[in-house]
Coordinates of C-alpha atoms in Angstrom, one line a residue:
X1205 CA -0.3 31.8 -9.5
X1206 CA -0.8 28.1 -9.1
X1207 CA 0.4 28.1 -5.5
X1208 CA -1.6 31.2 -4.7
X1209 CA -4.8 29.6 -5.9
X1210 CA -4.1 26.4 -4.0
X1211 CA -3.5 28.4 -0.8
X1212 CA -6.8 30.2 -1.2
X1213 CA -8.6 26.9 -1.7
X1214 CA -7.0 25.2 1.3
X1215 CA -7.7 28.1 3.6
X1216 CA -11.3 27.9 2.6
X1217 CA -11.4 24.1 3.2
X1218 CA -10.8 24.5 6.9
X1219 CA -13.2 22.4 9.0
X1220 CA -13.8 22.1 12.7
X1221 CA -11.4 24.7 14.1
X1222 CA -10.1 24.1 17.6
X1223 CA -7.5 25.1 20.1
X1224 CA -4.9 22.8 21.6
X1225 CA -4.3 25.3 24.5
X1226 CA -8.0 24.9 25.5
X1227 CA -7.4 21.2 26.3
X1228 CA -5.7 21.0 29.7
X1229 CA -5.1 17.3 29.7
X1230 CA -1.5 16.0 29.4
X1231 CA -2.5 13.6 26.8
X1232 CA -1.3 13.3 23.2
X1233 CA -3.1 13.7 20.0
X1234 CA -2.5 12.0 16.7
X1235 CA -1.8 14.1 13.6
X1236 CA -2.9 11.9 10.7
X1237 CA -2.7 12.2 6.9
X1238 CA -5.5 10.9 4.8
X1239 CA -4.2 10.7 1.3
X1240 CA -7.5 9.7 -0.3
X1241 CA -9.5 12.6 1.2
X1242 CA -6.7 15.1 0.8
X1243 CA -6.9 16.1 4.4
X1244 CA -5.0 15.9 7.7
X1245 CA -6.7 15.1 10.9
X1246 CA -6.2 15.7 14.6
X1247 CA -7.5 12.7 16.4
X1248 CA -8.0 12.3 20.2
X1249 CA -6.9 8.7 20.9
X1250 CA -8.9 8.6 24.1
X1251 CA -12.2 9.4 22.7
X1252 CA -11.2 8.1 19.2
X1253 CA -12.8 11.1 17.7
X1254 CA -11.6 13.6 15.0
X1255 CA -11.2 17.0 16.7
X1256 CA -10.1 18.9 13.6
X1257 CA -9.8 18.3 9.8
X1258 CA -7.8 20.5 7.4
X1259 CA -7.7 20.2 3.6
X1260 CA -4.3 19.9 1.9
X1261 CA -3.2 19.4 -1.7
X1262 CA -3.2 16.1 -3.6
X1263 CA -1.8 14.1 -1.9
X1264 CA -0.2 14.2 1.5
X1265 CA 1.1 10.7 2.6
X1266 CA 3.2 11.5 5.6
X1267 CA 3.3 14.1 8.4
X1268 CA 5.7 15.7 10.9
X1269 CA 5.2 17.8 14.0
X1270 CA 7.4 20.6 15.2
X1271 CA 9.4 19.9 18.4
X1272 CA 7.3 22.5 20.2
X1273 CA 4.1 20.9 19.0
X1274 CA 2.7 24.0 17.5
X1275 CA 2.9 23.2 13.8
X1276 CA 2.3 20.2 11.6
X1277 CA 4.1 19.7 8.2
X1278 CA 2.6 17.8 5.3
X1279 CA 4.8 17.0 2.3
X1280 CA 2.6 16.9 -0.9
X1281 CA 3.7 13.9 -2.8
X1282 CA 1.3 13.9 -5.8
X1283 CA -1.6 11.8 -7.0
X1284 CA 0.2 8.4 -7.2
X1285 CA 2.6 6.1 -5.4
X1286 CA 6.3 5.4 -5.5
X1287 CA 7.4 4.0 -8.9
X1288 CA 4.1 4.8 -10.5
X1289 CA 3.3 7.6 -13.1
X1290 CA 1.3 10.6 -12.1
X1291 CA 1.6 14.1 -10.8
X1292 CA 4.6 15.2 -8.8
X1293 CA 4.3 17.4 -5.7
X1294 CA 6.6 20.3 -4.9
X1295 CA 5.3 21.8 -1.7
X1296 CA 5.0 21.3 2.1
X1297 CA 1.8 22.5 3.8
X1298 CA 2.2 24.1 7.2
X1299 CA -0.7 23.5 9.6
X1300 CA -1.3 25.5 12.8
X1301 CA -2.1 22.8 15.3
X1302 CA -3.6 25.2 17.8
X1303 CA -5.9 26.9 15.3
X1304 CA -6.6 23.9 13.1
X1305 CA -5.8 25.7 9.8
X1306 CA -3.2 25.8 7.0
X1307 CA -1.0 28.9 7.5
X1308 CA 1.6 28.5 4.9
X1309 CA 2.8 26.5 1.9
X1310 CA 6.6 26.0 1.5
X1311 CA 7.6 25.9 -2.1
X1312 CA 10.5 23.5 -2.8
X1313 CA 11.2 25.1 -6.2
X1314 CA 10.6 22.0 -8.4
X1315 CA 8.6 18.8 -8.6
X1316 CA 10.4 16.3 -6.4
X1317 CA 7.6 14.2 -4.8
X1318 CA 8.4 15.1 -1.2
X1319 CA 7.3 12.3 1.1
X1320 CA 8.8 11.4 4.5
X1321 CA 9.7 14.1 6.9
X1322 CA 11.5 14.2 10.3
X1323 CA 12.9 16.9 12.5
X1324 CA 16.6 16.6 13.2
X1325 CA 18.4 17.6 16.5
X1326 CA 19.3 20.9 14.9
X1327 CA 15.6 21.8 14.6
X1328 CA 15.7 21.6 10.8
X1329 CA 13.2 19.5 8.8
X1330 CA 14.6 16.7 6.7
X1331 CA 12.4 15.5 3.8
X1332 CA 12.8 12.8 1.3
X1333 CA 12.8 14.3 -2.2
X1334 CA 12.1 11.2 -4.3
X1335 CA 12.7 12.6 -7.8
X1336 CA 15.8 14.5 -6.7
X1337 CA 17.5 11.4 -5.3
X1338 CA 18.1 13.4 -2.1
X1339 CA 17.0 14.5 1.3
X1340 CA 15.9 18.1 1.3
X1341 CA 16.6 20.3 4.3
X1342 CA 14.0 22.9 5.3
X1343 CA 14.3 25.7 7.8
X1344 CA 10.8 25.9 9.2
X1345 CA 11.4 29.3 10.8
X1346 CA 12.0 31.0 7.5
X1347 CA 10.0 28.3 5.6
X1348 CA 12.7 27.9 3.0
X1349 CA 14.8 25.1 1.5
X1350 CA 18.3 25.5 2.8
X1351 CA 20.2 22.5 1.6
X1352 CA 20.1 18.9 0.4
X1353 CA 22.0 15.6 0.9
X1354 CA 22.4 13.3 -2.1
X1355 CA 21.4 9.7 -1.5
X1356 CA 23.1 8.2 -4.5
X1357 CA 20.0 6.2 -5.4
X1358 CA 16.6 6.6 -7.1
X1359 CA 13.2 6.6 -5.4
X1360 CA 14.4 7.7 -1.9
X1361 CA 11.1 7.2 -0.2
X1362 CA 11.5 6.9 3.6
X1363 CA 14.0 8.0 6.2
X1364 CA 15.0 7.6 9.8
X1365 CA 17.4 9.7 11.9
X1366 CA 19.7 8.0 14.4
X1367 CA 19.0 8.7 18.1
X1368 CA 22.3 10.5 18.4
X1369 CA 21.4 12.8 15.5
X1370 CA 24.5 12.0 13.5
X1371 CA 23.1 9.8 10.7
X1372 CA 20.2 9.5 8.3
X1373 CA 19.2 6.2 6.8
X1374 CA 17.0 6.1 3.7
X1375 CA 15.0 3.3 2.1
X1376 CA 15.4 3.7 -1.7
X1377 CA 12.3 1.8 -2.8
X1378 CA 12.8 1.0 -6.5
X1379 CA 16.6 1.0 -6.2
X1380 CA 16.4 -1.7 -3.5
X1381 CA 19.0 -0.1 -1.3
X1382 CA 19.6 1.8 1.9
X1383 CA 21.7 5.0 2.0
X1384 CA 23.7 6.2 4.9
X1385 CA 24.1 9.9 5.2
X1386 CA 26.2 12.1 7.5
X1387 CA 23.7 14.7 8.8
X1388 CA 26.3 17.2 10.0
X1389 CA 28.5 17.1 6.9
X1390 CA 25.6 16.6 4.6
X1391 CA 27.3 13.9 2.7
X1392 CA 26.6 10.4 1.5
X1393 CA 28.6 7.8 3.4
X1394 CA 27.4 4.5 1.9
X1395 CA 24.8 2.8 -0.2
X1396 CA 23.9 -0.7 1.0
X1397 CA 22.3 -3.1 -1.6
X1398 CA 19.4 -5.1 -0.2
X1399 CA 17.1 -6.5 -3.0
X1400 CA 15.4 -5.5 -6.2
X1401 CA 13.0 -3.5 -4.2
X1402 CA 12.6 -2.4 -0.5
X1403 CA 9.9 -0.7 1.4
X1404 CA 10.2 1.6 4.4
X1405 CA 12.8 1.7 7.2
X1406 CA 13.0 1.6 11.0
X1407 CA 15.8 1.9 13.6
X1408 CA 16.3 0.4 17.1
X1409 CA 16.0 2.8 20.1
X1410 CA 19.7 2.4 20.8
X1411 CA 20.6 3.2 17.1
X1412 CA 22.6 0.0 16.7
X1413 CA 20.5 -1.6 14.0
X1414 CA 18.4 -0.4 11.0
X1415 CA 15.6 -2.6 9.5
X1416 CA 14.1 -2.5 6.0
X1417 CA 11.5 -4.8 4.3
X1418 CA 12.6 -6.8 1.3
X1419 CA 9.7 -6.7 -1.3
X1420 CA 11.0 -9.7 -3.3
X1421 CA 11.4 -12.2 -0.4
X1422 CA 9.4 -12.3 2.9
X1423 CA 12.1 -11.1 5.2
X1424 CA 13.2 -8.0 7.2
X1425 CA 16.8 -7.2 6.6
X1426 CA 18.9 -6.1 9.5
X1427 CA 21.8 -3.6 9.1
X1428 CA 24.5 -3.0 11.7
X1429 CA 25.0 0.7 11.9
X1430 CA 28.6 0.4 13.2
X1431 CA 29.7 -1.4 10.0
X1432 CA 26.9 -0.3 7.5
X1433 CA 26.6 -4.0 6.6
X1434 CA 23.7 -6.5 6.5
X1435 CA 24.2 -8.8 9.5
X1436 CA 21.1 -11.0 9.3
X1437 CA 17.6 -11.5 7.9
X1438 CA 14.4 -12.2 9.8
X1439 CA 12.1 -14.5 7.8
X1440 CA 8.4 -14.0 7.8
X1441 CA 5.4 -15.9 6.4
X1442 CA 4.5 -12.9 4.2
X1443 CA 6.2 -9.9 2.6
X1444 CA 6.2 -7.1 5.1
X1445 CA 5.6 -3.4 4.3
X1446 CA 6.6 -1.4 7.3
X1447 CA 8.1 -2.1 10.8
X1448 CA 8.9 -0.5 14.1
X1449 CA 10.9 -1.6 17.1
X1450 CA 9.3 -1.3 20.5
X1451 CA 10.8 1.3 22.9
X1452 CA 12.4 -1.4 25.1
X1453 CA 14.2 -2.8 22.0
X1454 CA 12.8 -6.3 22.5
X1455 CA 10.2 -6.6 19.7
X1456 CA 9.9 -5.9 16.0
X1457 CA 6.4 -5.2 14.7
X1458 CA 5.8 -5.6 11.0
X1459 CA 2.6 -5.3 8.9
X1460 CA 1.7 -6.9 5.6
X1461 CA -0.6 -6.4 2.6
X1462 CA -2.2 -9.6 3.5
X1463 CA -3.7 -8.1 6.6
X1464 CA -1.3 -9.6 9.1
X1465 CA 0.6 -7.9 11.9
X1466 CA 3.7 -9.8 13.0
X1467 CA 5.6 -9.6 16.3
X1468 CA 9.2 -10.8 16.2
X1469 CA 11.4 -11.5 19.2
X1470 CA 14.6 -9.6 18.3
X1471 CA 16.7 -11.6 20.6
X1472 CA 16.0 -14.9 18.9
X1473 CA 14.6 -13.7 15.6
X1474 CA 11.5 -15.9 16.1
X1475 CA 8.0 -14.9 15.0
X1476 CA 6.0 -15.0 18.3
X1477 CA 2.6 -13.5 17.6
X1478 CA 0.4 -12.8 14.6
X1479 CA -2.7 -10.5 14.6
X1480 CA -5.3 -9.8 11.9
X1481 CA -5.7 -6.3 10.5
X1482 CA -7.7 -5.1 7.5
X1483 CA -6.2 -6.6 4.3
X1484 CA -5.1 -4.5 1.4
X1485 CA -6.5 -5.7 -2.0
X1486 CA -5.5 -2.5 -3.8
X1487 CA -3.4 0.7 -3.4
X1488 CA -2.8 2.5 -1.2
X1489 CA -0.8 -0.3 0.5
X1490 CA -0.6 -0.7 4.4
X1491 CA 0.2 2.3 6.5
X1492 CA 2.7 2.8 9.2
X1493 CA 3.3 2.5 13.0
X1494 CA 3.3 5.1 15.7
X1495 CA 4.3 4.1 19.2
X1496 CA 2.8 5.9 22.1
X1497 CA 5.3 8.1 24.0
X1498 CA 5.1 5.8 27.0
X1499 CA 5.7 2.7 24.8
X1500 CA 2.6 0.8 25.9
X1501 CA 0.7 0.8 22.7
X1502 CA 1.4 0.6 18.9
X1503 CA -0.9 2.4 16.5
X1504 CA -1.1 1.0 13.0
X1505 CA -2.8 2.9 10.2
X1506 CA -4.7 0.8 7.7
X1507 CA -5.6 2.9 4.6
X1508 CA -8.0 0.5 2.9
X1509 CA -9.7 -0.3 6.2
X1510 CA -10.0 3.3 7.1
X1511 CA -8.9 2.5 10.6
X1512 CA -6.1 3.0 13.0
X1513 CA -5.5 -0.4 14.8
X1514 CA -4.3 -0.3 18.4
X1515 CA -2.1 -3.0 19.7
X1516 CA -1.7 -3.2 23.5
X1517 CA 2.0 -4.1 24.0
X1518 CA 1.5 -5.1 27.6
X1519 CA -1.4 -7.5 27.1
X1520 CA -0.6 -8.3 23.5
X1521 CA -4.2 -7.7 22.5
X1522 CA -5.8 -5.7 19.7
X1523 CA -8.0 -3.0 21.2
X1524 CA -11.0 -1.4 19.6
X1525 CA -9.6 0.6 16.6
X1526 CA -10.1 4.2 15.8
X1527 CA -12.6 4.2 12.9
X1528 CA -12.0 6.9 10.3
X1529 CA -12.3 6.8 6.5
X1530 CA -10.2 5.1 3.8
X1531 CA -6.9 6.7 3.1
X1532 CA -5.5 7.2 6.6
X1533 CA -1.7 6.8 6.4
X1534 CA 1.2 8.8 8.0
X1535 CA 0.9 9.6 11.7
X1536 CA 2.8 11.7 14.3
X1537 CA 2.2 12.5 17.9
X1538 CA 1.2 16.0 19.1
X1539 CA 1.3 16.9 22.8
X1540 CA -2.0 18.4 23.6
X1541 CA -0.8 20.4 26.6
X1542 CA 2.1 22.1 24.8
X1543 CA 3.0 25.4 26.5

């Protein structure tokens, strides 16, 4: 009954319906979670305008988009943050990106605080199930839970999938570790201790290195995926929250709660540039990165500033941001000319 009532409410919350197929431009749209408004947005990065807004449960932090660009998926985490007490989500909302409306709610069967979600090469959706110490596997065609992979650690918060589709790497926030999972065999291969606490995770385009942010010491820890061992640390002036490697593999971008965006030369490990972004005096903490498909720009969500900052990676200049409302967080690209 609970999920039925929620479904009725969220269908009624639909705002600004639209159609992707009506837009003939080969541009991309951003699918953005706003955890404070309990919505997801479709944003046109060219006009910097919201073209659709859909209500979801409390709260969706991260999003994923189906490979065909037709559906968006919003894991419902709960009304709090990792390591904090509060409600525990148990569902994933399915949004029709053509019609701009919620069309289904996937029930995971129990309260697990689902958070980060990515599609694997097999077309299945892999979702971090924080309270289950696992990665849940969802068949989006049947909209059912079809399996799980244990991570061997608590507070499994974020994940990345290797470019070859063979491995999943998870950041286990409060456990301070990174887990290595065999995606095909659905088994735990290794758990790598990092610190007392880590935050978020990224991977190089060639899949050779994984990066996670130490929350005790201002450094980004680098893991060699061939050996599953820490090979070096990149020191920073402030503790970093999330990171991404540019598509050419040359630069690491990292953001901080102090409102700084750092650019690191991965060849030398040197900090080469620093930019100012909205600072984060309270939760929710900084957001995440989304590189444009052509690799020319990095989009950085700033929940407390209510903006998506835009860094031009050719000119190394901050462009005029996309101004939204407080709470903007997880992002994923949607091709607007799909099919």
